[in-house]
């Protein structure tokens, strides 16, 4: 890792370069924590009832094993 790839843009306007990697930044961890809690609150895709109240609780569960992020590696205006 990181593993680089190209994904089609949602608007059909070419491809976007991305990479799969481990969580690297505080911002990535915070975004993952928020997304995980959103899924838990939604109640459709995750078998937990309580949300992760702290970043430490999220890290202890989700980042204690292999967890990956897909990040954009080019500016948004590149086609």
Coordinates of N, CA and C in Angstrom, one line a residue:
X1 N 0.8 -1.2 0.0 CA 0.0 0.0 0.0 C 0.9 1.2 0.0
X2 N 0.5 2.3 -0.5 CA -0.8 2.5 -1.1 C -1.0 1.9 -2.5
X3 N -2.2 1.6 -2.9 CA -2.5 1.0 -4.2 C -3.3 2.1 -5.0
X4 N -2.8 2.5 -6.1 CA -3.4 3.5 -6.9 C -4.3 2.9 -8.0
X5 N -5.4 3.6 -8.3 CA -6.3 3.1 -9.3 C -7.0 4.3 -9.9
X6 N -7.9 4.1 -10.9 CA -8.7 5.1 -11.5 C -10.2 4.7 -11.3
X7 N -11.0 5.6 -10.9 CA -12.4 5.3 -10.8 C -13.2 6.3 -11.7
X8 N -14.3 5.8 -12.4 CA -15.1 6.7 -13.2 C -15.7 7.8 -12.4
X9 N -15.7 9.0 -12.9 CA -16.3 10.1 -12.2 C -17.8 9.9 -12.3
X10 N -18.6 10.3 -11.2 CA -20.0 10.1 -11.2 C -20.8 10.9 -12.4
X11 N -20.2 12.0 -12.8 CA -20.8 12.7 -13.9 C -20.5 12.2 -15.3
X12 N -19.7 11.1 -15.3 CA -19.3 10.5 -16.6 C -18.2 11.2 -17.3
X13 N -17.6 12.2 -16.7 CA -16.5 13.0 -17.3 C -15.1 12.5 -17.0
X14 N -14.9 11.3 -17.5 CA -13.5 10.8 -17.3 C -13.3 10.0 -16.0
X15 N -12.1 10.0 -15.6 CA -11.7 9.2 -14.4 C -11.1 10.1 -13.4
X16 N -11.1 9.6 -12.1 CA -10.4 10.2 -11.0 C -9.4 9.2 -10.5
X17 N -8.2 9.8 -10.2 CA -7.1 8.9 -9.6 C -7.3 8.9 -8.1
X18 N -7.3 7.7 -7.6 CA -7.5 7.5 -6.2 C -6.4 6.5 -5.7
X19 N -6.3 6.4 -4.3 CA -5.4 5.4 -3.8 C -6.1 4.8 -2.6
X20 N -5.8 3.5 -2.4 CA -6.3 2.8 -1.2 C -5.1 2.7 -0.3
X21 N -5.3 3.0 1.0 CA -4.2 3.1 2.0 C -4.8 2.9 3.4
X22 N -4.0 2.9 4.3 CA -4.4 2.9 5.7 C -4.8 4.3 6.1
X23 N -5.6 4.5 7.1 CA -5.9 5.9 7.6 C -4.6 6.5 8.0
X24 N -4.3 7.8 7.5 CA -3.1 8.4 7.8 C -3.2 9.7 8.5
X25 N -4.3 10.4 8.4 CA -4.4 11.8 9.0 C -5.5 11.8 10.0
X26 N -5.5 12.8 10.8 CA -6.5 13.1 11.8 C -7.9 13.3 11.1
X27 N -7.8 14.0 10.0 CA -9.0 14.3 9.2 C -9.7 13.0 8.7
X28 N -8.9 12.1 8.2 CA -9.4 10.8 7.7 C -10.0 10.0 8.9
X29 N -9.4 10.0 10.0 CA -10.0 9.3 11.2 C -11.3 10.0 11.6
X30 N -11.3 11.3 11.7 CA -12.5 12.0 12.0 C -13.7 11.7 11.0
X31 N -13.3 11.7 9.7 CA -14.3 11.5 8.7 C -14.9 10.0 8.8
X32 N -14.0 9.1 9.1 CA -14.4 7.7 9.2 C -15.3 7.5 10.5
X33 N -14.9 8.2 11.6 CA -15.7 8.1 12.8 C -17.1 8.7 12.5
X34 N -17.2 9.8 11.9 CA -18.5 10.4 11.5 C -19.3 9.5 10.6
X35 N -18.7 9.0 9.6 CA -19.4 8.1 8.7 C -19.9 6.8 9.4
X36 N -19.1 6.2 10.3 CA -19.5 5.0 11.0 C -20.7 5.3 11.9
X37 N -20.7 6.5 12.6 CA -21.8 6.8 13.4 C -23.0 7.1 12.6
X38 N -22.9 7.7 11.4 CA -24.0 7.9 10.6 C -24.7 6.6 10.2
X39 N -23.9 5.6 9.9 CA -24.4 4.3 9.5 C -25.1 3.6 10.7
X40 N -24.5 3.8 11.9 CA -25.1 3.2 13.1 C -26.5 3.8 13.3
X41 N -26.5 5.2 13.3 CA -27.8 5.9 13.5 C -28.8 5.5 12.5
X42 N -28.4 5.4 11.2 CA -29.3 5.0 10.2 C -30.0 3.6 10.5
X43 N -29.2 2.7 11.1 CA -29.7 1.4 11.5 C -29.9 0.4 10.4
X44 N -29.4 0.6 9.3 CA -29.7 -0.3 8.2 C -28.5 -1.2 7.8
X45 N -27.3 -0.8 8.1 CA -26.1 -1.6 7.6 C -25.1 -2.0 8.7
X46 N -25.3 -1.7 9.9 CA -24.3 -2.0 10.9 C -25.0 -2.6 12.2
X47 N -24.5 -3.7 12.8 CA -25.2 -4.3 13.8 C -25.0 -3.7 15.2
X48 N -24.7 -2.4 15.3 CA -24.5 -1.8 16.6 C -25.7 -0.9 16.9
X49 N -26.0 -0.8 18.2 CA -27.0 0.2 18.5 C -26.4 1.5 19.0
X50 N -25.4 1.4 20.0 CA -24.8 2.7 20.4 C -23.8 3.2 19.4
X51 N -23.8 4.5 19.3 CA -22.7 5.1 18.5 C -21.4 5.1 19.2
X52 N -20.3 5.4 18.5 CA -19.0 5.5 19.2 C -18.9 7.0 19.7
X53 N -19.0 7.1 21.0 CA -19.1 8.4 21.7 C -17.7 9.2 21.6
X54 N -16.6 8.5 21.5 CA -15.3 9.2 21.4 C -14.5 8.6 20.2
X55 N -13.6 9.4 19.8 CA -12.7 9.0 18.8 C -11.9 7.8 19.2
X56 N -11.5 7.8 20.5 CA -10.8 6.6 21.1 C -11.6 5.3 21.0
X57 N -12.9 5.4 21.2 CA -13.7 4.2 21.1 C -13.8 3.7 19.6
X58 N -13.9 4.7 18.7 CA -13.9 4.4 17.3 C -12.6 3.7 16.9
X59 N -11.5 4.4 17.3 CA -10.2 3.8 17.0 C -10.0 2.4 17.5
X60 N -10.4 2.2 18.8 CA -10.3 0.9 19.4 C -11.0 -0.2 18.7
X61 N -12.2 0.1 18.1 CA -12.9 -0.9 17.4 C -12.5 -1.0 15.9
X62 N -12.6 0.1 15.2 CA -12.5 0.1 13.8 C -11.1 0.1 13.3
X63 N -10.2 0.8 14.0 CA -8.8 0.8 13.5 C -7.9 -0.1 14.2
X64 N -8.4 -1.1 15.0 CA -7.6 -2.0 15.7 C -7.1 -3.2 14.8
X65 N -7.7 -3.3 13.7 CA -7.2 -4.3 12.7 C -7.0 -3.6 11.4
X66 N -7.1 -4.3 10.3 CA -6.9 -3.7 9.0 C -8.1 -2.9 8.6
X67 N -7.9 -1.6 8.4 CA -8.9 -0.6 8.0 C -8.3 0.2 6.9
X68 N -9.1 0.5 5.9 CA -8.5 1.2 4.7 C -9.4 2.4 4.3
X69 N -8.8 3.4 3.7 CA -9.5 4.6 3.2 C -9.2 4.6 1.7
X70 N -10.1 5.1 0.9 CA -9.9 5.5 -0.5 C -9.9 7.0 -0.6
X71 N -8.7 7.5 -1.0 CA -8.6 9.0 -1.0 C -8.3 9.4 -2.5
X72 N -8.9 10.6 -2.8 CA -8.6 11.3 -4.0 C -7.2 11.7 -4.1
X73 N -6.4 11.5 -5.2 CA -5.0 12.0 -5.2 C -4.8 13.0 -6.3
X74 N -5.9 13.6 -6.8 CA -5.7 14.7 -7.7 C -6.7 15.8 -7.4
X75 N -6.4 17.0 -7.9 CA -7.3 18.1 -7.7 C -8.7 17.8 -8.3
X76 N -9.8 18.4 -7.8 CA -11.1 18.2 -8.4 C -11.2 18.7 -9.8
X77 N -10.4 19.6 -10.2 CA -10.6 20.2 -11.6 C -9.9 19.4 -12.6
X78 N -9.2 18.3 -12.3 CA -8.5 17.5 -13.3 C -9.4 16.5 -13.9
X79 N -9.5 16.4 -15.2 CA -10.3 15.4 -15.8 C -9.6 14.1 -16.2

